[in-house]
Coordinates of C-alpha atoms and ligand atoms in Angstrom, one line a residue:
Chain A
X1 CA -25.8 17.3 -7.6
X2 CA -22.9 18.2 -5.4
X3 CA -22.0 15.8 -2.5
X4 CA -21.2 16.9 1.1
X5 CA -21.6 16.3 4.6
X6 CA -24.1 18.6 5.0
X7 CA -26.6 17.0 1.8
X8 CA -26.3 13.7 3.8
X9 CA -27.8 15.3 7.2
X10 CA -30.3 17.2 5.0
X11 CA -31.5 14.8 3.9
X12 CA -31.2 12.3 6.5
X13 CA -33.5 14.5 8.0
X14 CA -36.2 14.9 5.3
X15 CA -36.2 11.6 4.5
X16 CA -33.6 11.2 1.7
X17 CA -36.1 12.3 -0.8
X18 CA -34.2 14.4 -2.6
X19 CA -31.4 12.0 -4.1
X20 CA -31.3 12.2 -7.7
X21 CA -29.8 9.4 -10.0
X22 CA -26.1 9.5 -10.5
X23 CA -26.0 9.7 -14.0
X24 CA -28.4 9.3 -17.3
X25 CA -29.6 6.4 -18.8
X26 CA -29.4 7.4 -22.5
X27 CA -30.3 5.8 -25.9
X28 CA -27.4 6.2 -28.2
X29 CA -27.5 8.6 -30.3
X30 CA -26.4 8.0 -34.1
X31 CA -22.9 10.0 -34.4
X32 CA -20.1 10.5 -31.7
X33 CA -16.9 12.3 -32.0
X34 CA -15.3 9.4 -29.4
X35 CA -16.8 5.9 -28.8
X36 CA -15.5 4.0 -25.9
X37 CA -15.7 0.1 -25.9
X38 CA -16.0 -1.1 -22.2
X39 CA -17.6 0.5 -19.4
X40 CA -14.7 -0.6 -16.8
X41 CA -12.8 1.3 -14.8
X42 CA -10.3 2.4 -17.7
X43 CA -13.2 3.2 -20.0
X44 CA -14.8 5.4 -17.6
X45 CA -12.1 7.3 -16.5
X46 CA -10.8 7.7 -20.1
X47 CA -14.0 9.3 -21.0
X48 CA -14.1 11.2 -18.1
X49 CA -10.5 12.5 -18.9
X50 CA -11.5 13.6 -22.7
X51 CA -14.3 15.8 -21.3
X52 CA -12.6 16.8 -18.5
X53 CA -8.8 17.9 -19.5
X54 CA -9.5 18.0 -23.7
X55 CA -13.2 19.5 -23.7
X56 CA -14.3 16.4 -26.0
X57 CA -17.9 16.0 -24.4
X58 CA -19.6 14.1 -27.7
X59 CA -18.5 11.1 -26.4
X60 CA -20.1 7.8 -25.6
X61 CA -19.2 4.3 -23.3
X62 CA -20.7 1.1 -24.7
X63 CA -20.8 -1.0 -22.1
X64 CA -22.2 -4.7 -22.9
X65 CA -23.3 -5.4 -19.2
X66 CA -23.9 -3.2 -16.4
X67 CA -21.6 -0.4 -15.8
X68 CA -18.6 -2.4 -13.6
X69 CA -19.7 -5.4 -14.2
X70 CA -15.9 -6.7 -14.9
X71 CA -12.8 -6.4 -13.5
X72 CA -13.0 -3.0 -11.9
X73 CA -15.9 -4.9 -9.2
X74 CA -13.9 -7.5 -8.9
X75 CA -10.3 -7.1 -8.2
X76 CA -9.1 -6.8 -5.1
X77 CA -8.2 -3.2 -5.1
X78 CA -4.4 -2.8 -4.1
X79 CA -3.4 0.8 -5.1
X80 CA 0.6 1.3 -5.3
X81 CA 3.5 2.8 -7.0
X82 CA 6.3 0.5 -6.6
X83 CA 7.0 -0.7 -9.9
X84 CA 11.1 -0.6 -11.4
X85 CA 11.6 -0.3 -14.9
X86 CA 12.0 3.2 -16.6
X87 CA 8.7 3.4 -18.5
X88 CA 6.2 1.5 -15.7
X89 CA 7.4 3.3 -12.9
X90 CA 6.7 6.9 -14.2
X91 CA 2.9 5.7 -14.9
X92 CA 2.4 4.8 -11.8
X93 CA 3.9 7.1 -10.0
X94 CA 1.5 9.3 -11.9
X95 CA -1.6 7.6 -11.0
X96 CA -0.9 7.5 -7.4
X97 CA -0.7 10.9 -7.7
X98 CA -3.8 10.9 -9.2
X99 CA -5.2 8.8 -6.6
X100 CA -4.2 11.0 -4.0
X101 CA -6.5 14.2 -5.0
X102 CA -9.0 11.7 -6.6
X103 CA -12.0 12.1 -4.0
X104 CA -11.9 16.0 -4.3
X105 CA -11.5 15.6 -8.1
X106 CA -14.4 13.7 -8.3
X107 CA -16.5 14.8 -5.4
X108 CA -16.8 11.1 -4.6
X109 CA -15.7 8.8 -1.6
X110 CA -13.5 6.5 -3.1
X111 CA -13.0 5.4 0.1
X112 CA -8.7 5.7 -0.8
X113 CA -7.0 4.8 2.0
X114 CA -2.9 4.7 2.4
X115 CA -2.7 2.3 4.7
X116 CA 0.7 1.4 3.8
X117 CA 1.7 -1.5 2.0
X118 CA 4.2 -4.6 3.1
X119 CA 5.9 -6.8 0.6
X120 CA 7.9 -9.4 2.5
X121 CA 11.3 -11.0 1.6
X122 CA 12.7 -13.7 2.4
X123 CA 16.4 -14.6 1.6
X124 CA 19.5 -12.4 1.4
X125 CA 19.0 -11.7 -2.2
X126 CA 15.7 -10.9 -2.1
X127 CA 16.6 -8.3 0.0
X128 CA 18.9 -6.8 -2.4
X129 CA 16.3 -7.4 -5.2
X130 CA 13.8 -5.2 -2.9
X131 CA 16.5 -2.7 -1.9
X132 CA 17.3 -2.2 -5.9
X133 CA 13.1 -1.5 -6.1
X134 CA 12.6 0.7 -3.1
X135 CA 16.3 2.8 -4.3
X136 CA 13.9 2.7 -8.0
X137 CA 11.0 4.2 -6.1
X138 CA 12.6 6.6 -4.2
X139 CA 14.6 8.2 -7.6
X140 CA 11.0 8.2 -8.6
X141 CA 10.0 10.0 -6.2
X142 CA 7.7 7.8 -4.5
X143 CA 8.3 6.3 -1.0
X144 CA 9.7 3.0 0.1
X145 CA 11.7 2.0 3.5
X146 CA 13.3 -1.4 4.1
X147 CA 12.3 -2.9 7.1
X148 CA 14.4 -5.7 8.9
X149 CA 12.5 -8.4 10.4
X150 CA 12.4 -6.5 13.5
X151 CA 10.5 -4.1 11.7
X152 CA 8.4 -6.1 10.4
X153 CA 7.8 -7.3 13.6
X154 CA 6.7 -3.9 15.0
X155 CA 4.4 -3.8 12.0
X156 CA 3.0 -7.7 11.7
X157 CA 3.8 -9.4 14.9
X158 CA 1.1 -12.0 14.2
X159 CA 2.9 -13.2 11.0
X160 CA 4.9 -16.6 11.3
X161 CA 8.1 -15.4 11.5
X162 CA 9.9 -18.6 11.7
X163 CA 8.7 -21.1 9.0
X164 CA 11.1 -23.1 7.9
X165 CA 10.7 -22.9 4.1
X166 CA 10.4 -18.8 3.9
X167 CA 11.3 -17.7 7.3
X168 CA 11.0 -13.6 7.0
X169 CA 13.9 -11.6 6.9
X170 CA 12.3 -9.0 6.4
X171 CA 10.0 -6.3 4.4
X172 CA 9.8 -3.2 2.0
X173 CA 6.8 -0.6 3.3
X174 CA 5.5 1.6 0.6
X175 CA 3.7 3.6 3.1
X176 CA 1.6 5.5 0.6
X177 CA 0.6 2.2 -0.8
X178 CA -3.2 0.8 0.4
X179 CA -6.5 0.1 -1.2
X180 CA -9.5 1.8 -2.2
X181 CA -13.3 0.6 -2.9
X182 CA -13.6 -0.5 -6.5
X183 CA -17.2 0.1 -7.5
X184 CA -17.2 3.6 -6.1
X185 CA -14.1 4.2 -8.6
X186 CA -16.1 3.3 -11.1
X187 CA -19.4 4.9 -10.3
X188 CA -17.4 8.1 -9.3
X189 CA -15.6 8.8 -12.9
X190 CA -18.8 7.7 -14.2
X191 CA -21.0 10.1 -12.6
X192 CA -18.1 12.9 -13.5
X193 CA -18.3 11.6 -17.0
X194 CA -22.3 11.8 -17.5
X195 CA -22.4 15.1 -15.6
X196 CA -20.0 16.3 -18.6
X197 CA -22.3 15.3 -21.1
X198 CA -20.7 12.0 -22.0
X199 CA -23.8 9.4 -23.1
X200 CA -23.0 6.2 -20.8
X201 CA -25.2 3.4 -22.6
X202 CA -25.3 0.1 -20.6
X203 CA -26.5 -3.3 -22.2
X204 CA -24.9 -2.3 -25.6
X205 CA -22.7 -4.8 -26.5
X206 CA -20.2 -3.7 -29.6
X207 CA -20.3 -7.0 -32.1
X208 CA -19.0 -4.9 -35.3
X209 CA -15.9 -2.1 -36.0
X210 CA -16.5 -0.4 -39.1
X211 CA -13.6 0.4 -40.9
X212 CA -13.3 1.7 -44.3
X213 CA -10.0 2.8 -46.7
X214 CA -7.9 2.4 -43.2
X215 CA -9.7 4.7 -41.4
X216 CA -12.4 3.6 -38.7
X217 CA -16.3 4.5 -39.2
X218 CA -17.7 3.9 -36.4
X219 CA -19.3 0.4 -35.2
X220 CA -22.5 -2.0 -34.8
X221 CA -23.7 -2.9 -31.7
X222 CA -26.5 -4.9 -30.2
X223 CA -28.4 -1.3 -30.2
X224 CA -27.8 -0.4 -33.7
X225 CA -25.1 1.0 -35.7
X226 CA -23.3 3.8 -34.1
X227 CA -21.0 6.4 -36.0
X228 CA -17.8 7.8 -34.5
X229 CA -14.6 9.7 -35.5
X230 CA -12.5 7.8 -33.0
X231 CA -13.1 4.3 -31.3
X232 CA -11.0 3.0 -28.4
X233 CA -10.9 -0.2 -27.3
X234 CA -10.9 -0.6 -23.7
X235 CA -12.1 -4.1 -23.2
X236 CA -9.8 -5.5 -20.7
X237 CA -10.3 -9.8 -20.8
X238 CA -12.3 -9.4 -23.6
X239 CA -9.6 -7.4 -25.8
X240 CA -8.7 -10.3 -28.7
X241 CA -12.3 -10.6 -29.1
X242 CA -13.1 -6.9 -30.1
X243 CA -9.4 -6.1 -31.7
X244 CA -10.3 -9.3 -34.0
X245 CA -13.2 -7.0 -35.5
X246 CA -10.8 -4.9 -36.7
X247 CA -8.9 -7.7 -38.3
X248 CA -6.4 -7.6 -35.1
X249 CA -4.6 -10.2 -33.7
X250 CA -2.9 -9.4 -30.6
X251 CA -0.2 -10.2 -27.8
X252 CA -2.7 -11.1 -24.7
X253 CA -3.7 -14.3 -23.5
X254 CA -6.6 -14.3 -21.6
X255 CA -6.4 -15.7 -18.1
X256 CA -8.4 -16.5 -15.2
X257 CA -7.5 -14.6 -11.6
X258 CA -9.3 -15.8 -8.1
X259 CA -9.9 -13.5 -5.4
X260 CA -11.5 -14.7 -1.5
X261 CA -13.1 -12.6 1.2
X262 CA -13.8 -14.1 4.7
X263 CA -17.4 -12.8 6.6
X264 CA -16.5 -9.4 8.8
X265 CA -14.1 -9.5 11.3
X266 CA -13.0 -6.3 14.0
X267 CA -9.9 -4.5 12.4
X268 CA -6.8 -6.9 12.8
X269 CA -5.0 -6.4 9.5
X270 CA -4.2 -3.0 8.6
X271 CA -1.6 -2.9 6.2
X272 CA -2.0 -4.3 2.5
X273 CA 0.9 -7.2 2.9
X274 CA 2.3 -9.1 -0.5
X275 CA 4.3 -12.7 0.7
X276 CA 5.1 -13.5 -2.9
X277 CA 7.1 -16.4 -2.5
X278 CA 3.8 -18.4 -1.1
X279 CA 1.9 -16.4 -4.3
X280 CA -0.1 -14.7 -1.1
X281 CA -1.5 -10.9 -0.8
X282 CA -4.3 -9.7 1.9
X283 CA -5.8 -7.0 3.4
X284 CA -8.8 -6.2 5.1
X285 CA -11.7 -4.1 3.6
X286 CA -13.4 -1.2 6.0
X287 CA -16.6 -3.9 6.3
X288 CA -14.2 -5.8 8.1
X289 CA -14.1 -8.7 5.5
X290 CA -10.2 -10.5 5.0
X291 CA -9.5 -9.8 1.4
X292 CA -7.1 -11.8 -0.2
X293 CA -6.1 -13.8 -3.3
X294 CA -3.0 -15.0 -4.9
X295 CA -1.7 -16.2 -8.5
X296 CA -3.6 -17.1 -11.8
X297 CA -5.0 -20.6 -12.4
X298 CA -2.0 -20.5 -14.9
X299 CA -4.6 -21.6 -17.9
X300 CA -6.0 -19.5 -20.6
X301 CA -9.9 -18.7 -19.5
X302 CA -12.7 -16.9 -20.1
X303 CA -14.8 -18.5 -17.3
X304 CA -15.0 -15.8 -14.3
X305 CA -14.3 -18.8 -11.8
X306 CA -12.1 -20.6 -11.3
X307 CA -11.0 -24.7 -10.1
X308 CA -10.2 -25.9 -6.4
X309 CA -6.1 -26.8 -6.3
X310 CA -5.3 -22.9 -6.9
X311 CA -8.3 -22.2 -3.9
X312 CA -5.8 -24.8 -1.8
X313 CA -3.0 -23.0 -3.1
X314 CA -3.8 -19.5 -1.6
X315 CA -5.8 -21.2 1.7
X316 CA -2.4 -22.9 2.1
X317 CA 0.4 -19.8 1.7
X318 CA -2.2 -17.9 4.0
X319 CA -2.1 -20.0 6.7
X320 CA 1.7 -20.5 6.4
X321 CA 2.0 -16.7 6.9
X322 CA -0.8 -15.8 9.8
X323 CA -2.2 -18.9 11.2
X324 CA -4.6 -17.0 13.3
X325 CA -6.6 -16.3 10.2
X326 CA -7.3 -19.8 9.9
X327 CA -10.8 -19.9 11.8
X328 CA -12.4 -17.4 10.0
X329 CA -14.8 -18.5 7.6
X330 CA -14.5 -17.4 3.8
X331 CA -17.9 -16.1 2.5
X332 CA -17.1 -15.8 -1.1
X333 CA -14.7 -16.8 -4.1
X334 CA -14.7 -15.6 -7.6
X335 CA -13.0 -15.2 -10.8
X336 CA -11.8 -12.1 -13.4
X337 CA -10.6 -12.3 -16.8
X338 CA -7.3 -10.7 -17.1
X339 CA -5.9 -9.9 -20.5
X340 CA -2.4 -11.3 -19.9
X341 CA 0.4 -9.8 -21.9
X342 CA 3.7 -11.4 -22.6
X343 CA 5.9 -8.8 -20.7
X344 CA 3.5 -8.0 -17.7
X345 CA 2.9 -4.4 -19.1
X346 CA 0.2 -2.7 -20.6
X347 CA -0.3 -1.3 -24.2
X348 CA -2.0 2.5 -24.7
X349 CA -1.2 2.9 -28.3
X350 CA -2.8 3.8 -32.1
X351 CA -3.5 1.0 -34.0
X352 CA -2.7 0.2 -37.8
X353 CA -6.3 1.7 -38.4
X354 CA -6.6 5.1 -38.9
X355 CA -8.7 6.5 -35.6
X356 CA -8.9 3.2 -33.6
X357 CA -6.6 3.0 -30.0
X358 CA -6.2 0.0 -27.9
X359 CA -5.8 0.4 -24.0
X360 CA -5.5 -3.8 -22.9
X361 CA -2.7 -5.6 -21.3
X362 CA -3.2 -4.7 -17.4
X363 CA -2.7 -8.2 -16.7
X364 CA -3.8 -8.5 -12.8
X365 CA -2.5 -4.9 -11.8
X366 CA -4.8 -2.6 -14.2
X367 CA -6.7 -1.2 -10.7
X368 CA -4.4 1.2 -9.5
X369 CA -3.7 2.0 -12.8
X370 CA -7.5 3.3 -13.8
X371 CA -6.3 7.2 -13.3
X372 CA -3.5 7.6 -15.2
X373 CA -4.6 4.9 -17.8
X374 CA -7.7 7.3 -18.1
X375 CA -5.5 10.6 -18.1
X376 CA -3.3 9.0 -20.7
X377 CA -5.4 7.3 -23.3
X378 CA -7.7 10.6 -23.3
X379 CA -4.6 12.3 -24.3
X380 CA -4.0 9.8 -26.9
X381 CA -7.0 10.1 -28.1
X382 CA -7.4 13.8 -28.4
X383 CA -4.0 14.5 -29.4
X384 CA -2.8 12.0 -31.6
X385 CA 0.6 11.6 -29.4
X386 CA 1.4 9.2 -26.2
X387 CA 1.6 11.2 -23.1
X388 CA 4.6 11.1 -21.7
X389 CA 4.1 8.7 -18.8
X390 CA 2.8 6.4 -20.7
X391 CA 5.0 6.3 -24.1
X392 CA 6.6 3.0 -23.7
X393 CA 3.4 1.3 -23.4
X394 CA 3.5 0.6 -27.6
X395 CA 1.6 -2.2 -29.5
X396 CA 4.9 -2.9 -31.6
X397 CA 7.3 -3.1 -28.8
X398 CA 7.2 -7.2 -28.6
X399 CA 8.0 -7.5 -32.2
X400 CA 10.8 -4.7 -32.0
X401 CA 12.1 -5.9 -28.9
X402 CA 11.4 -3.2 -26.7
X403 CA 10.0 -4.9 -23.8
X404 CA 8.7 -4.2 -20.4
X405 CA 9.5 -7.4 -18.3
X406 CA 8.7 -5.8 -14.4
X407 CA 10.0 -9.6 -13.0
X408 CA 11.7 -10.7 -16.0
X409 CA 10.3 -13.9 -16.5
X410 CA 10.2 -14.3 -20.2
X411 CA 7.7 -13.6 -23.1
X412 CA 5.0 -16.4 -21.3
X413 CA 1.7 -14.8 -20.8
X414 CA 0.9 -16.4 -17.9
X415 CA 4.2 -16.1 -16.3
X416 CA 3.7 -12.4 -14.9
Chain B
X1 CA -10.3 -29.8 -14.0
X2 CA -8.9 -33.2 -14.7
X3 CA -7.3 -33.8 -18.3
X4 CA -7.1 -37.4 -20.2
X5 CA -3.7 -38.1 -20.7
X6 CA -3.7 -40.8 -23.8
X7 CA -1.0 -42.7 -21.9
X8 CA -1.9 -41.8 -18.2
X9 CA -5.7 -41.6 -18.5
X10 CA -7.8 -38.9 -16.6
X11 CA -5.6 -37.3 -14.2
X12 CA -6.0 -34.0 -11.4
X13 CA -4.7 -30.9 -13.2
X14 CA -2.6 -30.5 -11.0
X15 CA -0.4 -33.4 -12.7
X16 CA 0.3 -30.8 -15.5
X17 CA 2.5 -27.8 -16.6
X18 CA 0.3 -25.1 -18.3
X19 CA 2.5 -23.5 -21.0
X20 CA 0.6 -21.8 -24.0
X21 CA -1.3 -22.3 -26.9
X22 CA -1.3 -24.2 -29.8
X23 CA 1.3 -21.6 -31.7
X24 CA 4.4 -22.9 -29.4
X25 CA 4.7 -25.8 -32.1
X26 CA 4.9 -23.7 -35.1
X27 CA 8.5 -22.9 -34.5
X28 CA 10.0 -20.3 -37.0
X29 CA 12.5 -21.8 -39.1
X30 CA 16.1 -20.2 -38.1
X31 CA 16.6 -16.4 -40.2
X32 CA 13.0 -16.1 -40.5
X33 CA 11.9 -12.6 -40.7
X34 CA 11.5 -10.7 -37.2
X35 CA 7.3 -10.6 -37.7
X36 CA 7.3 -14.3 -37.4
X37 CA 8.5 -14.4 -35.0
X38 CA 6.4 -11.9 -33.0
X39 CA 3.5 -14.2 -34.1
X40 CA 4.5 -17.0 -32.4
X41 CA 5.7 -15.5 -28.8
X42 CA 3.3 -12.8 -28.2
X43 CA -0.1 -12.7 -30.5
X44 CA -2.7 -15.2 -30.4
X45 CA -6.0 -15.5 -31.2
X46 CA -6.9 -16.3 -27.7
X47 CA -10.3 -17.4 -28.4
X48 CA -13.5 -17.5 -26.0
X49 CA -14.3 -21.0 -26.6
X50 CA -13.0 -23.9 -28.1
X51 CA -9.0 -23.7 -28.1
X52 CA -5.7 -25.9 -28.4
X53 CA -2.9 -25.8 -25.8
X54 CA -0.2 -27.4 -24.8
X55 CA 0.4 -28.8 -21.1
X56 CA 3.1 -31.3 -19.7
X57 CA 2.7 -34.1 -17.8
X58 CA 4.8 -33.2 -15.6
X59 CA 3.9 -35.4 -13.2
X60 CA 3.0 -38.3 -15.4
X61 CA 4.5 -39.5 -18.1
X62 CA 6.5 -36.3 -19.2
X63 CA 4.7 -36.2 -22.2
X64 CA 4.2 -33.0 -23.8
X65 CA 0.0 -33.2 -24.7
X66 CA -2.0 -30.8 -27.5
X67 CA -5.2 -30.5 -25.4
X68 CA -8.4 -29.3 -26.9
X69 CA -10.4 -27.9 -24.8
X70 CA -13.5 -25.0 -24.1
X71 CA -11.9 -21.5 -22.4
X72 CA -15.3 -20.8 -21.4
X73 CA -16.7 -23.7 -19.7
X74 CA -13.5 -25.4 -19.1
X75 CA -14.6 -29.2 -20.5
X76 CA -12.0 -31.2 -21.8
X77 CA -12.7 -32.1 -25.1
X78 CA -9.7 -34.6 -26.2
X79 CA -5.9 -35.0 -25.8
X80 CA -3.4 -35.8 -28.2
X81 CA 1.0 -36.5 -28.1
X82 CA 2.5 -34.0 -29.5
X83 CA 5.5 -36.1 -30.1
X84 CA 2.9 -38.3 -32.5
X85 CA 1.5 -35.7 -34.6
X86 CA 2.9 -35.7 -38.0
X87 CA 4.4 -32.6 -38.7
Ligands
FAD501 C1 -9.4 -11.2 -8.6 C2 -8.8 -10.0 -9.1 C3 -7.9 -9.2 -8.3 C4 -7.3 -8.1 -8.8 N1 -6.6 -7.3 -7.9 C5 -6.0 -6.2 -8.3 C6 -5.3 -5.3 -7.4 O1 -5.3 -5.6 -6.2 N2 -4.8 -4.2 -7.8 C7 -4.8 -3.8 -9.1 O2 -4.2 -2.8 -9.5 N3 -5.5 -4.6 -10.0 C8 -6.1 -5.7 -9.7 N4 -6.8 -6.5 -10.6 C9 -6.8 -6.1 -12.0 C10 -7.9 -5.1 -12.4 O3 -9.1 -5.4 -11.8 C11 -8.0 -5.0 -13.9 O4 -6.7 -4.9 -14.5 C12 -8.8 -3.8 -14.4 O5 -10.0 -3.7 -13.7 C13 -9.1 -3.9 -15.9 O6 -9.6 -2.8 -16.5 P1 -11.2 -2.3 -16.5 O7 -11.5 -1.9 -15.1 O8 -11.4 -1.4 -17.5 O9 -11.8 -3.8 -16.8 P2 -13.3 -4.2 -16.8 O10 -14.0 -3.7 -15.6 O11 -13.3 -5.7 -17.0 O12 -13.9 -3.5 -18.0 C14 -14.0 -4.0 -19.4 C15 -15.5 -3.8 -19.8 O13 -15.6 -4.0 -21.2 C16 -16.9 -4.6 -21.4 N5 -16.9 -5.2 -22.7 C17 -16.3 -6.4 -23.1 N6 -16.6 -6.6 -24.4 C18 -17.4 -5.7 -24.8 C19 -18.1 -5.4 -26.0 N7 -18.0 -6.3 -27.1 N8 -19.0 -4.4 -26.1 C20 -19.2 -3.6 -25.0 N9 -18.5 -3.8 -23.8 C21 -17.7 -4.8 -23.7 C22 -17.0 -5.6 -20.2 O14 -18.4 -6.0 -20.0 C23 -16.4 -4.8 -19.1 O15 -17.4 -4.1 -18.3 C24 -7.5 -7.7 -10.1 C25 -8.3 -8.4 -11.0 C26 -9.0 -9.5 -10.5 C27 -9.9 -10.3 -11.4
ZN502 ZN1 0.6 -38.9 -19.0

C-alpha cells in the first residue's frame, strides 16, 4: 500500500478501516540465497538494499526480538556528515546523501529534519582543530561554517557563554546536520524490504553458523535450521557473541551508552548542539521532549542500563551549558549496547569464511550511518567487492596497521 | 557500582579508572610476531557474562586491580592486585 496525504484523509474519513499491516509475518522458510543476522537498523536497510539496487529478493532478517528492539529505538538519533579522515568521511557523506531523498525512497516519514547542527569549541586550538574539520568537510563536499561566539550567540543565546572552566569561543554549524525519528527508520526500510519479497522473521534468535570446508552453510536458530548461500552478520552489541559461532574473535568491546529525555516542553532548542568538552549533546524531538545524553559508562556491558555517577555526569555538563533547562523534569533514562571498536570506526568486510560478512563496529555513531551501511554491505554482499565509500572499513586493518582513529585517542575501546 | 578494593575495601566506582580486559597483562614479549600483537590491543572475547578487567584505583591506593565481575548484571564478584599475581 502506497502512503500519501490523500490515503490519510480517506481514511480519516471512513474510519481508518482500510490500513493494512506494514509488512508480513512469515515462518522461515528452509533455504535463502542471503540471511541477515539482526533486525536493526543496518540489517534492514542492508536487506532492503540487496532487493532493491542488486535484485536479490530470497533473502531473510532473523531478528531475535522484535524488529528495533536494539540500538536503532534507542539512540538518540543525530544524523551528520562531519567526520575527517579520508575513508570515514566519504561514508558519510554518502549517507547523508542518502538521508536526504530517504522519505521519497521509501514512501515513509522518517521524520528527517536538517535542523542544523552546533558543535561548540572552546579554546584557541580547538578552534583550529574545528577549522581543520569544517576545511575536511567542505573538500568533501558537505557544509560547515565557523561561527564566532557572536554567532553562536545569534544562534544559542541561552547557552552560558561565560563559564569559567569552558567559556565558548565559539562554534562549527553543519547546517545540514539534524535528527530524524529512529523507529520509523527502521519500520520504513522494513516495510520496503518485505514489500520486495524479503521474509522478516522476528523472535528467531540465530544460536548456530554452519560452516563447512571454509565455506558457510547456513545456520541454526531458535526456529530451526535455516540454509543460506551467504550470511551477514549485522548484530551490533551483540557482534562477539555471533562472530564467536563462527570460530571468530574480534576487535569490539562491548559497552554500555546512556541516553535522557525530559517530559514535553514548547520548541526552545532547535538546533542539535554537541559541547564535547563537558561530554554533553541535546536536542529536542518534534514531541517536544529534551533529548540528550553524553559519554559511555567507560566499562564493558551488556546490561542496557546503566549506573548513577555517569547520570550526574551528563545532568551536570547540561546545566553548565543552559541552566534554564534545569527545571524540566527528565521522564526517562536508558541504556544501549554499543559494539566499541578500537579505532572508533566501523568494519563492513568478508570474513576468513567463505560467504560470511561482518558489518559491527559503529561504536555510538552507527545511526546516521544506517543508509550507506545498508547501501554498502548489500554491495558487499552481492558483489564480492567493498563499495567504494566504504573500502577502508576492513576487518584486518588493526593488525596491518591501517587504522581509522576519527579523535586519535589510541587503540582503547572505550576511548572513542 | 561499587568495587572491593583488597586494600581499600568497597569503594564508589567512581574511585577507579576503567581500562580494558584481562588481555592488557599478557604483554607480547618484544619481536613477537605482528598477530600477537593484534590479539592483545584490539580482539577480545568480550563476553556477555562473567569477565575479568582491569581498573585503577585511581583514587585509592593506585593499585592496579583484576576485577571479576558479571557484564550483564553488573555484580562484582571479587578483586584481586595485579601486582600480586604470580606471573
Ligand atoms: C543511547 C544511544 C544514543 C545513540 N545516539 C546516536 C546518535 O545520536 N547518532 C548516531 O548516529 N548513532 C547513535 N547511536 C548508535 C546507534 O544507535 C547504533 O550504532 C546503531 O543503531 C547500531 O546498528 P543497528 O541499528 O543495526 O543495531 P541494533 O538495533 O542493536 O540491531 C542489532 C539487532 O541484532 C539482534 N540480534 C542480536 N543477536 C542476535 C542473534 N543471535 N540472532 C538474531 N538477532 C540478533 C538484536 O536483537 C538487534 O535487534 C546511539 C546509541 C545509543 C545506545
Ligand atoms: Zn584501593
Amino acid at each position: 500500500m502506497r502512503y500519501s496525504g490523500l490515503k490519510v484523509i480517506t481514511e480519516g474519513l471512513f474510519g481508518n478501516k482500510g490500513w493494512t499491516p506494514a509488512w508480513r509475518d512469515p515462518s522461515p522458510k528452509a533455504d535463502y540465497d542471503v540471511v541477515i543476522i539482526g533486525g536493526g537498523g543496518h540489517g534492514l536497510s542492508t536487506a532492503y538494499y540487496l532487493a532493491k539496487n542488486h535484485g536479490i529478493t530470497n533473502v531473510a532478517v532473523l531478528e531475535k526480538g522484535y524488529l528495533g528492539s536494539g540500538n536503532i529505538g534507542r539512540n538518540t538519533t543525530i544524523v551528520r556528515a562531519n567526520y575527517f579522515l579520508p575513508g570515514n568521511s566519504e561514508f558519510y557523506s554518502h549517507s547523508m546523501k542518502l538521508w536526504e531523498g530517504l522519505e521519497s525512497e521509501l514512501n515513509y516519514n522518517v521524520m528527517h529534519s536538517q535542523r542544523g547542527l552546533i558543535n561548540l569549541f572552546h579554546s584557541d586550538g580547538q578552534r583550529d582543530a574545528f577549522v581543520r574539520r569544517g576545511n575536511a568537510m567542505i573538500n568533501q563536499g558537505d557544509d560547515a561554517i565557523l561561527l564566532d561566539r557572536d554567532g553562536v550567540r545569534e544562534h544559542l543565546p541561552y547557552l552560558d557563554f561565560d563559564n569559567t572552566r569552558f567559556p565558548i569561543y565559539g562554534g562549527l554549524l553543519h547546517p545540514r546536520g539534524g535528527s530524524a525519528r529512529h523507529d520509523a527508520v527502521a519500520w520504513g526500510y522494513a516495510r520496503g524490504a518485505d514489500s520486495r519479497g524479503v521474509d522478516l522473521i522476528q523472535n528467531c534468535e540465530v544460536t548456530g553458523i554452519d560452516i563447512q570446508n571454509g565455506k558457510v552453510l547456513g545456520v541454526q536458530t531458535t526456529r530451526g535450521a535455516i540454509r543460506a548461500k551467504k550470511v551477514g552478520i549485522i548484530v551490533a552489541g551483540r557482534s562477539s557473541q555471533v562472530a564467536a559461532m563462527a570460530g571468530m574473535r574480534l576487535p569490539i568491546e562491548s559497552h554500555v551508552l546512556q541516553a535522557f529525555v525530559t517530559e514535553g516542553l514548547k520548541p526552545v532548542i532547535n538546533h542539535v548542539i554537541s559541547f564535547g568538552m563537558g561530554h554533553f549533546y541535546i536536542s529536542q524531538s518534534d514531541k517536544g521532549g529534551l533529548v540528550f545524553g553524553g559519554d559511555l559508562d567507560f566499562y564493558a556491558s551488556y546490561a542496557a542500563r546503566g549506573n548513577l555517577p555517569m547520570v550526574e555526569h551528563v545532568m551536570e555538563a547540561g546545566m553548565t551549558l543552559m541552566p534554564m533547562i534545569g527545571r524540566a523534569k527528565v521522564l526517562r533514562s536508558w541504556g544501549g549496547i554499543m559494539d566499541m571498536s578500537p579505532d572508533g570506526s566501523p568494519i563492513i568486510d568478508k570474513t576468513h569464511i567463505d560467504g560470511l560478512f561482518i558489518d559491527c563496529g559503529w561504536n555510538y555513531g552507527g545511526f546516521k550511518a544506517v543508509p550507506a551501511s545498508g547501501w554498502c554491505m548489500a554491495h558487499l554482499m552481492a558483489t564480492g567487492e567493498p563499495h567504494e565509500v566504504a573500502r577502508k572499513f576492513r576487518l584486518d586493518r588493526f593488525a596491518t596497521g591501517h587504522l581509522l582513529d576519527e579523535e586519535g585517542t589510541g587503540s582503547q575501546h572505550n576511548l572513542h | 557500582m561499587r568495587l572491593t578494593c583488597p586494600l581499600c575495601g568497597e569503594r564508589d566506582r567512581r574511585e577507579f579508572y576503567y581500562y580494558g580486559a584481562e588481555d592488557y597483562l599478557h604483554r607480547p614479549a618484544e619481536g613477537a610476531p605482528l598477530a600477537e600483537w593484534d590479539n592483545y590491543l584490539h580482539l577480545r572475547d568480550n563476553p556477555a557474562g562473567v569477565t575479568k578487567d582491569l581498573w585503577y584505583h585511581e583514587a585509592g591506593c593506585s593499585q592496579w586491580l583484576l576485577v571479576t565481575r558479571n557484564t550483564v548484571t553488573h555484580e562484582i564478584l571479587g578483586a584481586e592486585l595485579v601486582a600480586e599475581r604470580k606471573a
